[in-house]
Amino acid sequence: MRDKNLEIFKKVSFVRHFELQVFKNIKNKNIKIPAYLSAGQEFISSSLSYFIIKELKIKPLIFAQHRCHATYLNFGGNPKKLIDELLGKKSGTNSGLGGSASISSKKINMFGHDGHMGTQMPIGLGACFASKKPTIIFLGDASIEEDYVMSSIGWASFKKLPILIIVEDNNLSILTQKKVRRHWEANDLAKGLKMKSVNIKDDPKDIEKSKKLFFKEPFLMNINTTRLFWHAGAGEDDYKRFDRYEYTKKKIGSIGKEIDQKIKMEVSNLWQKQLEKQ
Amino acid sequence: MAKTVRETIKEIVYYHLKKKKFLAMGQCLSAVGWVGGTLPELYEKDGMIELSMADVAGGGIATGAALAGKRPIYIIRYQGFNWYNAPMILNYACKSKELWNVSCPIFIRSIAMEGKIGPVAGSSHHSLYYRMPGIKIVSPMTPKEYKGIYEKFMKGDDVYYVSEHRGSFNNHKELIDVEINRPNLVIFAISITRFEAKKAVEILNKKNFRISLCNILWIKPFKVKKKMINQLKKAKYGGLVIDDDYEDGIAKNIANDLSIISNKKIHTLGLKNKSAGFSKKGDNLPPDCKEIISKIEKILVKK
Ligand SMILES: Cc1ncc(C[n+]2csc(CCOP(=O)(O)OP(=O)(O)O)c2C)c(N)n1
Ligand SMILES: [Mg+2]
């Protein structure tokens, strides 16, 4: 396996084990707030952050939605601060005011979310337009249906801004599937609004193919992925899902298992330490 | 001659863009008379940003520009359009400092007018913003007031809803409170109603009605001079709040605050509780001099 893919796998592994800890701590009631787990979707922000920060050496403005743990962790957020935030402590990313859904960090240029899905699109667009800085905006397959998101994609395209729009398409709006809500894909919309776009799987190889377009012009990526757990909280839906992490781990054999075990311990210790500080 | 409100706003926008290098944004700015002549003829390269016609997204774009430190003047040509422009300003910009410790200052120029223009374009809608924390609401009607508000905005990092009225754009005079020794009633007037209230007070006081008049500039936080509160405390028949919005909003809220401070009965007068039509008969205009006089006569006679 290429080094690059191993590096991305390590990032994914960290987020996966972080989220499994969140799951566990919701179950045992250390975490008492609604939490939106990124588990299953980690490859998207792990790959993107690797290409953008490590390879392109760009530090973008980041606008995420409620399911933002993976974004925060992958783009360089301090995991201890996120643990504290989930525990509602003053030392958290947002002194306990952000919870799980509204994480922000000045250090990594990540802006908070107000809880209204999709508002990060016009707000991120405004910040990008006014600053002309590279800006990455994460949407869900549901939030892209918001009227204000559609019109903002149009204006971003018209103004030719250095903006990268990522649709984390888990095919779900809470529990309602895409096919119940619409008959078009995000890239159809982008095309109509004259913005370049792709509709791909969350395989790092596929994501990498678009790297040359990042922040060069407005660009939308609809990335198909799988949400492993409930919309919020610690629970599993009762149908089988593809899990790219487990799939990749198996594919790369013993080294995958080794990384998995090592990072599992590391994350478990991290949580243990933060919990003991309570 | 002294500058008008229109000239004052135009100068402020010019200074904001050309000297401070900040932004002004809104819809159709560079057409249809440059928003009642309140904008200098500047373009995108100067910071005058034409947005698309997407009102909801527009409020979000202004919010994002504020996050980026560009202190946007966000222009809303008719206050009624705030039903679509307000959501992200109120739910994001106004909370940003508190929740994320990131300041997000926006200067919303929200413009009212009325007279046969129907239910959406007519009147002030500042009550729409009133209930949310983190917003400052002001309604300057004179050049000095407008300049003072802009300077305050530039010194701080808050979101300002500046409730303007086209009826004030030609005004070049300052509006002065009227203090009567031992008044019968004190009027607290907001926005365009201040001009009609002034006329009404002049007429009534000629007839020895003993009415004081307090001009409201700061709606949220609500600020009035101490001496006007003292006037209210002495007023035999309490007070009257007059607004260019529906009474079920700011007017009644302020009345309640004043009532608690003074222990007096406070009445309200604003738009009638109906939609405005386009015909003269079906319109819903702010209280004029005649209506104000009639309301005061009723209050004084009833007692
Ligand atoms: C304006 C608004 N309407 C409705 C909701 C309720 N809501 C919360 S999350 C959600 C689904 C979001 O789905 P998606 O954008 O695909 O993100 P995902 O949860 O799948 O990551 C909905 C409808 C909301 N938060 N905001
Ligand atoms: Mg979804």
Short mmCIF file of N, CA and C in Angstrom, two decimals, chain B residues 88-248:
data_model
loop_
_atom_site.label_atom_id
_atom_site.label_comp_id
_atom_site.label_asym_id
_atom_site.label_seq_id
_atom_site.Cartn_x
_atom_site.Cartn_y
_atom_site.Cartn_z
N MET B 88 -30.39 34.26 9.11
CA MET B 88 -28.99 33.98 9.45
C MET B 88 -28.35 35.11 10.23
N ILE B 89 -28.87 36.32 10.01
CA ILE B 89 -28.34 37.45 10.80
C ILE B 89 -28.69 37.22 12.27
N LEU B 90 -29.93 36.84 12.52
CA LEU B 90 -30.36 36.66 13.91
C LEU B 90 -29.82 35.39 14.54
N ASN B 91 -29.77 34.33 13.76
CA ASN B 91 -29.39 33.04 14.33
C ASN B 91 -27.90 32.77 14.29
N TYR B 92 -27.19 33.55 13.51
CA TYR B 92 -25.73 33.34 13.46
C TYR B 92 -24.97 34.60 13.90
N ALA B 93 -25.13 35.66 13.13
CA ALA B 93 -24.33 36.86 13.42
C ALA B 93 -24.55 37.36 14.84
N CYS B 94 -25.81 37.38 15.27
CA CYS B 94 -26.10 37.91 16.60
C CYS B 94 -25.61 37.01 17.73
N LYS B 95 -25.38 35.74 17.42
CA LYS B 95 -24.95 34.80 18.47
C LYS B 95 -23.46 34.52 18.43
N SER B 96 -22.80 34.96 17.36
CA SER B 96 -21.45 34.52 17.09
C SER B 96 -20.47 34.83 18.23
N LYS B 97 -20.58 36.03 18.76
CA LYS B 97 -19.65 36.42 19.83
C LYS B 97 -19.88 35.55 21.07
N GLU B 98 -21.14 35.35 21.38
CA GLU B 98 -21.49 34.63 22.60
C GLU B 98 -21.11 33.14 22.50
N LEU B 99 -21.44 32.53 21.36
CA LEU B 99 -21.24 31.08 21.24
C LEU B 99 -19.82 30.71 20.83
N TRP B 100 -19.24 31.47 19.93
CA TRP B 100 -17.96 31.06 19.35
C TRP B 100 -16.84 32.06 19.56
N ASN B 101 -17.14 33.13 20.29
CA ASN B 101 -16.13 34.15 20.57
C ASN B 101 -15.53 34.75 19.29
N VAL B 102 -16.39 34.86 18.28
CA VAL B 102 -15.95 35.46 17.01
C VAL B 102 -16.91 36.62 16.74
N SER B 103 -16.37 37.84 16.60
CA SER B 103 -17.28 38.95 16.40
C SER B 103 -17.77 38.99 14.95
N CYS B 104 -18.95 39.50 14.77
CA CYS B 104 -19.61 39.41 13.46
C CYS B 104 -20.45 40.67 13.23
N PRO B 105 -19.80 41.84 13.20
CA PRO B 105 -20.57 43.09 13.15
C PRO B 105 -21.18 43.41 11.77
N ILE B 106 -22.47 43.65 11.77
CA ILE B 106 -23.18 44.03 10.53
C ILE B 106 -23.99 45.29 10.83
N PHE B 107 -24.02 46.19 9.87
CA PHE B 107 -24.82 47.41 9.99
C PHE B 107 -25.97 47.27 8.99
N ILE B 108 -27.13 46.89 9.51
CA ILE B 108 -28.26 46.64 8.60
C ILE B 108 -29.00 47.96 8.37
N ARG B 109 -28.99 48.40 7.14
CA ARG B 109 -29.77 49.58 6.78
C ARG B 109 -31.12 49.08 6.29
N SER B 110 -32.11 49.14 7.14
CA SER B 110 -33.42 48.60 6.80
C SER B 110 -34.38 49.77 6.62
N ILE B 111 -34.92 49.88 5.42
CA ILE B 111 -35.60 51.13 5.07
C ILE B 111 -37.12 50.95 4.99
N ALA B 112 -37.81 51.86 5.64
CA ALA B 112 -39.28 51.83 5.63
C ALA B 112 -39.81 52.96 4.76
N MET B 113 -40.98 52.72 4.23
CA MET B 113 -41.78 53.79 3.62
C MET B 113 -43.21 53.30 3.60
N GLU B 114 -44.11 54.13 3.21
CA GLU B 114 -45.48 53.64 3.11
C GLU B 114 -46.31 54.55 2.23
N GLY B 115 -47.53 54.11 2.01
CA GLY B 115 -48.44 54.87 1.17
C GLY B 115 -48.75 54.15 -0.10
N LYS B 116 -49.82 53.41 -0.11
CA LYS B 116 -50.32 52.70 -1.29
C LYS B 116 -49.27 51.74 -1.87
N ILE B 117 -48.50 51.09 -1.01
CA ILE B 117 -47.53 50.13 -1.54
C ILE B 117 -47.75 48.72 -0.98
N GLY B 118 -48.90 48.52 -0.39
CA GLY B 118 -49.29 47.16 -0.05
C GLY B 118 -48.68 46.62 1.23
N PRO B 119 -48.93 45.34 1.48
CA PRO B 119 -48.63 44.74 2.79
C PRO B 119 -47.16 44.42 3.03
N VAL B 120 -46.36 44.28 1.97
CA VAL B 120 -44.98 43.84 2.15
C VAL B 120 -44.02 45.02 2.23
N ALA B 121 -44.20 45.94 1.30
CA ALA B 121 -43.24 47.03 1.20
C ALA B 121 -43.46 48.09 2.28
N GLY B 122 -44.67 48.17 2.82
CA GLY B 122 -44.98 49.27 3.72
C GLY B 122 -44.51 49.10 5.15
N SER B 123 -44.27 50.23 5.80
CA SER B 123 -44.02 50.37 7.24
C SER B 123 -42.72 49.76 7.77
N SER B 124 -42.53 49.94 9.06
CA SER B 124 -41.31 49.41 9.71
C SER B 124 -41.62 48.01 10.26
N HIS B 125 -40.60 47.19 10.26
CA HIS B 125 -40.79 45.82 10.77
C HIS B 125 -39.73 45.49 11.83
N HIS B 126 -39.32 46.53 12.57
CA HIS B 126 -38.22 46.27 13.53
C HIS B 126 -38.59 45.30 14.64
N SER B 127 -39.88 45.14 14.90
CA SER B 127 -40.28 44.20 15.97
C SER B 127 -39.86 42.77 15.65
N LEU B 128 -39.70 42.53 14.36
CA LEU B 128 -39.29 41.20 13.89
C LEU B 128 -37.95 40.77 14.51
N TYR B 129 -37.09 41.73 14.72
CA TYR B 129 -35.75 41.44 15.25
C TYR B 129 -35.68 41.51 16.78
N TYR B 130 -36.69 42.16 17.35
CA TYR B 130 -36.61 42.61 18.74
C TYR B 130 -36.38 41.50 19.76
N ARG B 131 -36.97 40.34 19.53
CA ARG B 131 -36.96 39.32 20.57
C ARG B 131 -35.62 38.58 20.73
N MET B 132 -34.71 38.75 19.76
CA MET B 132 -33.49 37.96 19.82
C MET B 132 -32.37 38.66 20.59
N PRO B 133 -31.64 37.89 21.41
CA PRO B 133 -30.48 38.49 22.07
C PRO B 133 -29.38 38.80 21.07
N GLY B 134 -28.52 39.73 21.41
CA GLY B 134 -27.35 39.99 20.56
C GLY B 134 -27.58 41.02 19.49
N ILE B 135 -28.80 41.60 19.38
CA ILE B 135 -29.04 42.61 18.34
C ILE B 135 -29.20 43.98 19.00
N LYS B 136 -28.74 44.99 18.31
CA LYS B 136 -29.01 46.36 18.75
C LYS B 136 -29.96 46.97 17.74
N ILE B 137 -31.02 47.62 18.21
CA ILE B 137 -31.99 48.23 17.29
C ILE B 137 -32.08 49.72 17.55
N VAL B 138 -31.89 50.49 16.48
CA VAL B 138 -31.94 51.95 16.60
C VAL B 138 -32.78 52.50 15.45
N SER B 139 -33.31 53.69 15.66
CA SER B 139 -34.08 54.30 14.57
C SER B 139 -33.75 55.79 14.45
N PRO B 140 -32.63 56.10 13.81
CA PRO B 140 -32.23 57.50 13.70
C PRO B 140 -33.05 58.24 12.64
N MET B 141 -33.49 59.43 12.98
CA MET B 141 -34.31 60.23 12.05
C MET B 141 -33.67 61.57 11.74
N THR B 142 -32.48 61.82 12.28
CA THR B 142 -31.82 63.10 12.05
C THR B 142 -30.36 62.85 11.66
N PRO B 143 -29.73 63.83 11.00
CA PRO B 143 -28.33 63.64 10.58
C PRO B 143 -27.39 63.33 11.75
N LYS B 144 -27.54 64.06 12.83
CA LYS B 144 -26.65 63.88 13.99
C LYS B 144 -26.84 62.48 14.59
N GLU B 145 -28.09 62.08 14.69
CA GLU B 145 -28.37 60.75 15.26
C GLU B 145 -27.74 59.67 14.40
N TYR B 146 -27.88 59.82 13.08
CA TYR B 146 -27.37 58.79 12.17
C TYR B 146 -25.84 58.67 12.28
N LYS B 147 -25.20 59.82 12.30
CA LYS B 147 -23.74 59.84 12.38
C LYS B 147 -23.27 59.21 13.69
N GLY B 148 -23.96 59.57 14.76
CA GLY B 148 -23.61 59.03 16.09
C GLY B 148 -23.73 57.52 16.13
N ILE B 149 -24.79 57.02 15.50
CA ILE B 149 -25.01 55.57 15.50
C ILE B 149 -23.91 54.87 14.70
N TYR B 150 -23.56 55.42 13.57
CA TYR B 150 -22.49 54.81 12.77
C TYR B 150 -21.18 54.79 13.56
N GLU B 151 -20.89 55.89 14.23
CA GLU B 151 -19.64 55.94 15.01
C GLU B 151 -19.65 54.89 16.12
N LYS B 152 -20.77 54.72 16.76
CA LYS B 152 -20.90 53.71 17.83
C LYS B 152 -20.67 52.32 17.24
N PHE B 153 -21.27 52.07 16.09
CA PHE B 153 -21.12 50.77 15.42
C PHE B 153 -19.64 50.49 15.14
N MET B 154 -18.96 51.50 14.65
CA MET B 154 -17.55 51.31 14.28
C MET B 154 -16.66 51.09 15.49
N LYS B 155 -17.07 51.63 16.63
CA LYS B 155 -16.27 51.44 17.85
C LYS B 155 -16.46 50.05 18.44
N GLY B 156 -17.61 49.46 18.22
CA GLY B 156 -17.90 48.16 18.82
C GLY B 156 -17.88 47.04 17.80
N ASP B 157 -18.45 45.89 18.16
CA ASP B 157 -18.50 44.79 17.19
C ASP B 157 -19.85 44.09 17.25
N ASP B 158 -20.90 44.89 17.34
CA ASP B 158 -22.25 44.31 17.43
C ASP B 158 -22.99 44.38 16.11
N VAL B 159 -24.11 43.66 16.06
CA VAL B 159 -25.00 43.74 14.90
C VAL B 159 -26.02 44.85 15.17
N TYR B 160 -26.11 45.80 14.25
CA TYR B 160 -27.05 46.91 14.40
C TYR B 160 -28.17 46.78 13.37
N TYR B 161 -29.40 46.83 13.85
CA TYR B 161 -30.54 46.97 12.95
C TYR B 161 -30.89 48.45 12.94
N VAL B 162 -30.59 49.10 11.84
CA VAL B 162 -30.84 50.54 11.76
C VAL B 162 -32.16 50.74 11.00
N SER B 163 -33.18 51.05 11.76
CA SER B 163 -34.52 51.18 11.19
C SER B 163 -34.67 52.59 10.61
N GLU B 164 -34.49 52.67 9.29
CA GLU B 164 -34.57 53.97 8.62
C GLU B 164 -35.98 54.19 8.09
N HIS B 165 -36.27 55.43 7.74
CA HIS B 165 -37.53 55.72 7.08
C HIS B 165 -37.30 56.76 5.98
N ARG B 166 -37.79 56.45 4.80
CA ARG B 166 -37.58 57.38 3.67
C ARG B 166 -38.13 58.77 3.95
N GLY B 167 -39.16 58.80 4.78
CA GLY B 167 -39.76 60.09 5.13
C GLY B 167 -38.80 61.00 5.87
N SER B 168 -37.72 60.47 6.36
CA SER B 168 -36.75 61.30 7.10
C SER B 168 -35.58 61.74 6.22
N PHE B 169 -35.48 61.19 5.01
CA PHE B 169 -34.27 61.42 4.21
C PHE B 169 -34.04 62.90 3.88
N ASN B 170 -35.13 63.68 3.75
CA ASN B 170 -34.97 65.11 3.46
C ASN B 170 -34.74 65.96 4.71
N ASN B 171 -34.89 65.31 5.86
CA ASN B 171 -34.79 66.08 7.10
C ASN B 171 -33.36 66.53 7.38
N HIS B 172 -33.21 67.83 7.74
CA HIS B 172 -31.88 68.29 8.14
C HIS B 172 -31.88 68.85 9.56
N LYS B 173 -33.01 68.72 10.22
CA LYS B 173 -33.10 69.30 11.57
C LYS B 173 -33.01 68.23 12.65
N GLU B 174 -32.49 68.61 13.79
CA GLU B 174 -32.51 67.69 14.93
C GLU B 174 -33.87 67.74 15.60
N LEU B 175 -34.26 66.65 16.20
CA LEU B 175 -35.56 66.62 16.90
C LEU B 175 -35.31 66.70 18.40
N ILE B 176 -35.98 67.61 19.02
CA ILE B 176 -35.69 67.89 20.43
C ILE B 176 -36.86 67.46 21.32
N ASP B 177 -36.53 66.87 22.46
CA ASP B 177 -37.57 66.47 23.40
C ASP B 177 -38.34 67.70 23.90
N VAL B 178 -39.60 67.49 24.21
CA VAL B 178 -40.39 68.59 24.78
C VAL B 178 -40.65 68.26 26.25
N GLU B 179 -40.20 69.17 27.10
CA GLU B 179 -40.39 68.95 28.54
C GLU B 179 -41.39 69.97 29.09
N ILE B 180 -42.41 69.46 29.70
CA ILE B 180 -43.42 70.34 30.30
C ILE B 180 -43.36 70.15 31.82
N ASN B 181 -43.45 71.22 32.54
CA ASN B 181 -43.47 71.08 33.99
C ASN B 181 -44.81 70.44 34.40
N ARG B 182 -44.72 69.36 35.16
CA ARG B 182 -45.90 68.59 35.58
C ARG B 182 -46.84 68.30 34.40
N PRO B 183 -46.41 67.42 33.48
CA PRO B 183 -47.21 67.14 32.29
C PRO B 183 -48.41 66.26 32.60
N ASN B 184 -49.36 66.29 31.71
CA ASN B 184 -50.48 65.35 31.81
C ASN B 184 -50.09 63.99 31.26
N LEU B 185 -49.22 64.01 30.22
CA LEU B 185 -48.87 62.76 29.55
C LEU B 185 -47.54 62.92 28.83
N VAL B 186 -46.79 61.81 28.74
CA VAL B 186 -45.53 61.86 27.99
C VAL B 186 -45.63 60.93 26.79
N ILE B 187 -45.31 61.47 25.61
CA ILE B 187 -45.28 60.63 24.39
C ILE B 187 -43.87 60.10 24.19
N PHE B 188 -43.77 58.81 23.89
CA PHE B 188 -42.49 58.21 23.50
C PHE B 188 -42.64 57.78 22.05
N ALA B 189 -42.01 58.50 21.14
CA ALA B 189 -42.28 58.27 19.72
C ALA B 189 -41.07 57.64 19.03
N ILE B 190 -41.39 56.72 18.12
CA ILE B 190 -40.36 55.96 17.40
C ILE B 190 -40.47 56.22 15.90
N SER B 191 -39.31 56.23 15.24
CA SER B 191 -39.22 56.30 13.79
C SER B 191 -40.00 57.50 13.23
N ILE B 192 -40.67 57.30 12.13
CA ILE B 192 -41.32 58.39 11.41
C ILE B 192 -42.42 59.06 12.24
N THR B 193 -42.94 58.35 13.24
CA THR B 193 -44.03 58.93 14.04
C THR B 193 -43.54 60.13 14.86
N ARG B 194 -42.23 60.26 14.97
CA ARG B 194 -41.70 61.37 15.76
C ARG B 194 -42.06 62.72 15.14
N PHE B 195 -42.13 62.77 13.81
CA PHE B 195 -42.45 64.04 13.15
C PHE B 195 -43.91 64.45 13.39
N GLU B 196 -44.79 63.47 13.31
CA GLU B 196 -46.22 63.76 13.53
C GLU B 196 -46.49 64.01 15.01
N ALA B 197 -45.75 63.29 15.85
CA ALA B 197 -45.92 63.50 17.30
C ALA B 197 -45.53 64.94 17.67
N LYS B 198 -44.48 65.42 17.02
CA LYS B 198 -44.01 66.78 17.30
C LYS B 198 -45.13 67.79 16.96
N LYS B 199 -45.73 67.57 15.78
CA LYS B 199 -46.82 68.47 15.37
C LYS B 199 -47.98 68.41 16.35
N ALA B 200 -48.33 67.16 16.73
CA ALA B 200 -49.47 66.97 17.63
C ALA B 200 -49.23 67.67 18.96
N VAL B 201 -48.01 67.55 19.47
CA VAL B 201 -47.68 68.15 20.77
C VAL B 201 -47.78 69.68 20.69
N GLU B 202 -47.33 70.23 19.57
CA GLU B 202 -47.41 71.69 19.42
C GLU B 202 -48.87 72.16 19.46
N ILE B 203 -49.70 71.44 18.74
CA ILE B 203 -51.13 71.82 18.69
C ILE B 203 -51.77 71.65 20.08
N LEU B 204 -51.52 70.49 20.69
CA LEU B 204 -52.14 70.20 21.98
C LEU B 204 -51.68 71.17 23.07
N ASN B 205 -50.40 71.50 23.04
CA ASN B 205 -49.90 72.38 24.10
C ASN B 205 -50.38 73.83 23.94
N LYS B 206 -50.68 74.18 22.70
CA LYS B 206 -51.28 75.52 22.51
C LYS B 206 -52.63 75.57 23.22
N LYS B 207 -53.26 74.38 23.28
CA LYS B 207 -54.57 74.32 23.96
C LYS B 207 -54.41 73.95 25.43
N ASN B 208 -53.15 74.04 25.91
CA ASN B 208 -52.85 73.76 27.32
C ASN B 208 -53.09 72.31 27.77
N PHE B 209 -52.83 71.36 26.87
CA PHE B 209 -52.98 69.95 27.23
C PHE B 209 -51.82 69.42 28.07
N ARG B 210 -50.72 70.11 28.06
CA ARG B 210 -49.52 69.77 28.85
C ARG B 210 -48.98 68.37 28.51
N ILE B 211 -48.47 68.25 27.28
CA ILE B 211 -47.93 66.97 26.80
C ILE B 211 -46.42 67.09 26.59
N SER B 212 -45.69 66.17 27.16
CA SER B 212 -44.23 66.12 26.91
C SER B 212 -43.95 65.14 25.78
N LEU B 213 -42.79 65.30 25.16
CA LEU B 213 -42.44 64.41 24.04
C LEU B 213 -41.01 63.92 24.20
N CYS B 214 -40.88 62.59 24.15
CA CYS B 214 -39.55 61.98 24.26
C CYS B 214 -39.25 61.26 22.94
N ASN B 215 -38.14 61.60 22.31
CA ASN B 215 -37.72 60.96 21.05
C ASN B 215 -36.96 59.69 21.35
N ILE B 216 -37.40 58.58 20.78
CA ILE B 216 -36.70 57.31 21.01
C ILE B 216 -35.75 57.05 19.85
N LEU B 217 -34.47 56.97 20.16
CA LEU B 217 -33.46 56.58 19.17
C LEU B 217 -33.05 55.13 19.42
N TRP B 218 -32.78 54.83 20.65
CA TRP B 218 -32.32 53.48 21.03
C TRP B 218 -33.50 52.62 21.47
N ILE B 219 -33.82 51.64 20.65
CA ILE B 219 -34.94 50.75 20.95
C ILE B 219 -34.46 49.53 21.73
N LYS B 220 -33.33 48.97 21.29
CA LYS B 220 -32.75 47.82 22.00
C LYS B 220 -31.24 47.96 22.01
N PRO B 221 -30.61 48.12 23.17
CA PRO B 221 -31.25 48.30 24.47
C PRO B 221 -32.05 49.61 24.49
N PHE B 222 -33.14 49.58 25.25
CA PHE B 222 -34.02 50.74 25.31
C PHE B 222 -33.36 51.82 26.17
N LYS B 223 -33.16 52.98 25.55
CA LYS B 223 -32.52 54.07 26.29
C LYS B 223 -33.38 55.32 26.24
N VAL B 224 -33.64 55.88 27.40
CA VAL B 224 -34.28 57.20 27.46
C VAL B 224 -33.58 58.02 28.52
N LYS B 225 -33.60 59.31 28.30
CA LYS B 225 -32.96 60.20 29.26
C LYS B 225 -33.70 60.15 30.60
N LYS B 226 -32.91 60.22 31.67
CA LYS B 226 -33.47 60.13 33.01
C LYS B 226 -34.54 61.20 33.24
N LYS B 227 -34.27 62.39 32.69
CA LYS B 227 -35.22 63.48 32.93
C LYS B 227 -36.59 63.18 32.31
N MET B 228 -36.59 62.37 31.23
CA MET B 228 -37.89 62.04 30.63
C MET B 228 -38.62 61.00 31.47
N ILE B 229 -37.86 60.14 32.13
CA ILE B 229 -38.49 59.19 33.05
C ILE B 229 -39.08 59.95 34.24
N ASN B 230 -38.34 60.94 34.69
CA ASN B 230 -38.87 61.76 35.79
C ASN B 230 -40.15 62.48 35.37
N GLN B 231 -40.17 62.93 34.11
CA GLN B 231 -41.39 63.55 33.57
C GLN B 231 -42.55 62.56 33.64
N LEU B 232 -42.24 61.31 33.21
CA LEU B 232 -43.29 60.29 33.19
C LEU B 232 -43.82 60.03 34.60
N LYS B 233 -42.89 59.97 35.54
CA LYS B 233 -43.30 59.70 36.92
C LYS B 233 -44.27 60.77 37.44
N LYS B 234 -44.10 61.98 36.89
CA LYS B 234 -44.97 63.08 37.35
C LYS B 234 -46.24 63.21 36.51
N ALA B 235 -46.29 62.48 35.39
CA ALA B 235 -47.40 62.68 34.46
C ALA B 235 -48.71 62.10 35.01
N LYS B 236 -49.70 62.94 35.01
CA LYS B 236 -50.99 62.57 35.62
C LYS B 236 -51.63 61.37 34.91
N TYR B 237 -51.52 61.34 33.59
CA TYR B 237 -52.22 60.29 32.83
C TYR B 237 -51.25 59.28 32.20
N GLY B 238 -50.04 59.23 32.68
CA GLY B 238 -49.09 58.23 32.20
C GLY B 238 -48.46 58.55 30.86
N GLY B 239 -48.24 57.53 30.03
CA GLY B 239 -47.50 57.74 28.79
C GLY B 239 -48.16 57.10 27.59
N LEU B 240 -47.60 57.41 26.43
CA LEU B 240 -48.10 56.84 25.18
C LEU B 240 -46.90 56.52 24.28
N VAL B 241 -46.77 55.23 23.89
CA VAL B 241 -45.69 54.85 22.97
C VAL B 241 -46.27 54.80 21.56
N ILE B 242 -45.62 55.47 20.62
CA ILE B 242 -46.12 55.50 19.24
C ILE B 242 -45.07 54.90 18.30
N ASP B 243 -45.53 53.98 17.46
CA ASP B 243 -44.58 53.29 16.58
C ASP B 243 -45.14 53.19 15.16
N ASP B 244 -44.22 52.88 14.24
CA ASP B 244 -44.55 52.70 12.82
C ASP B 244 -44.62 51.20 12.49
N ASP B 245 -44.69 50.37 13.52
CA ASP B 245 -44.84 48.92 13.37
C ASP B 245 -46.14 48.56 14.10
N TYR B 246 -46.53 47.29 14.03
CA TYR B 246 -47.72 46.88 14.77
C TYR B 246 -47.50 47.07 16.27
N GLU B 247 -48.60 47.35 16.98
CA GLU B 247 -48.47 47.56 18.43
C GLU B 247 -48.04 46.29 19.16
N ASP B 248 -48.43 45.13 18.60
CA ASP B 248 -48.06 43.85 19.23
C ASP B 248 -46.59 43.54 18.96
#
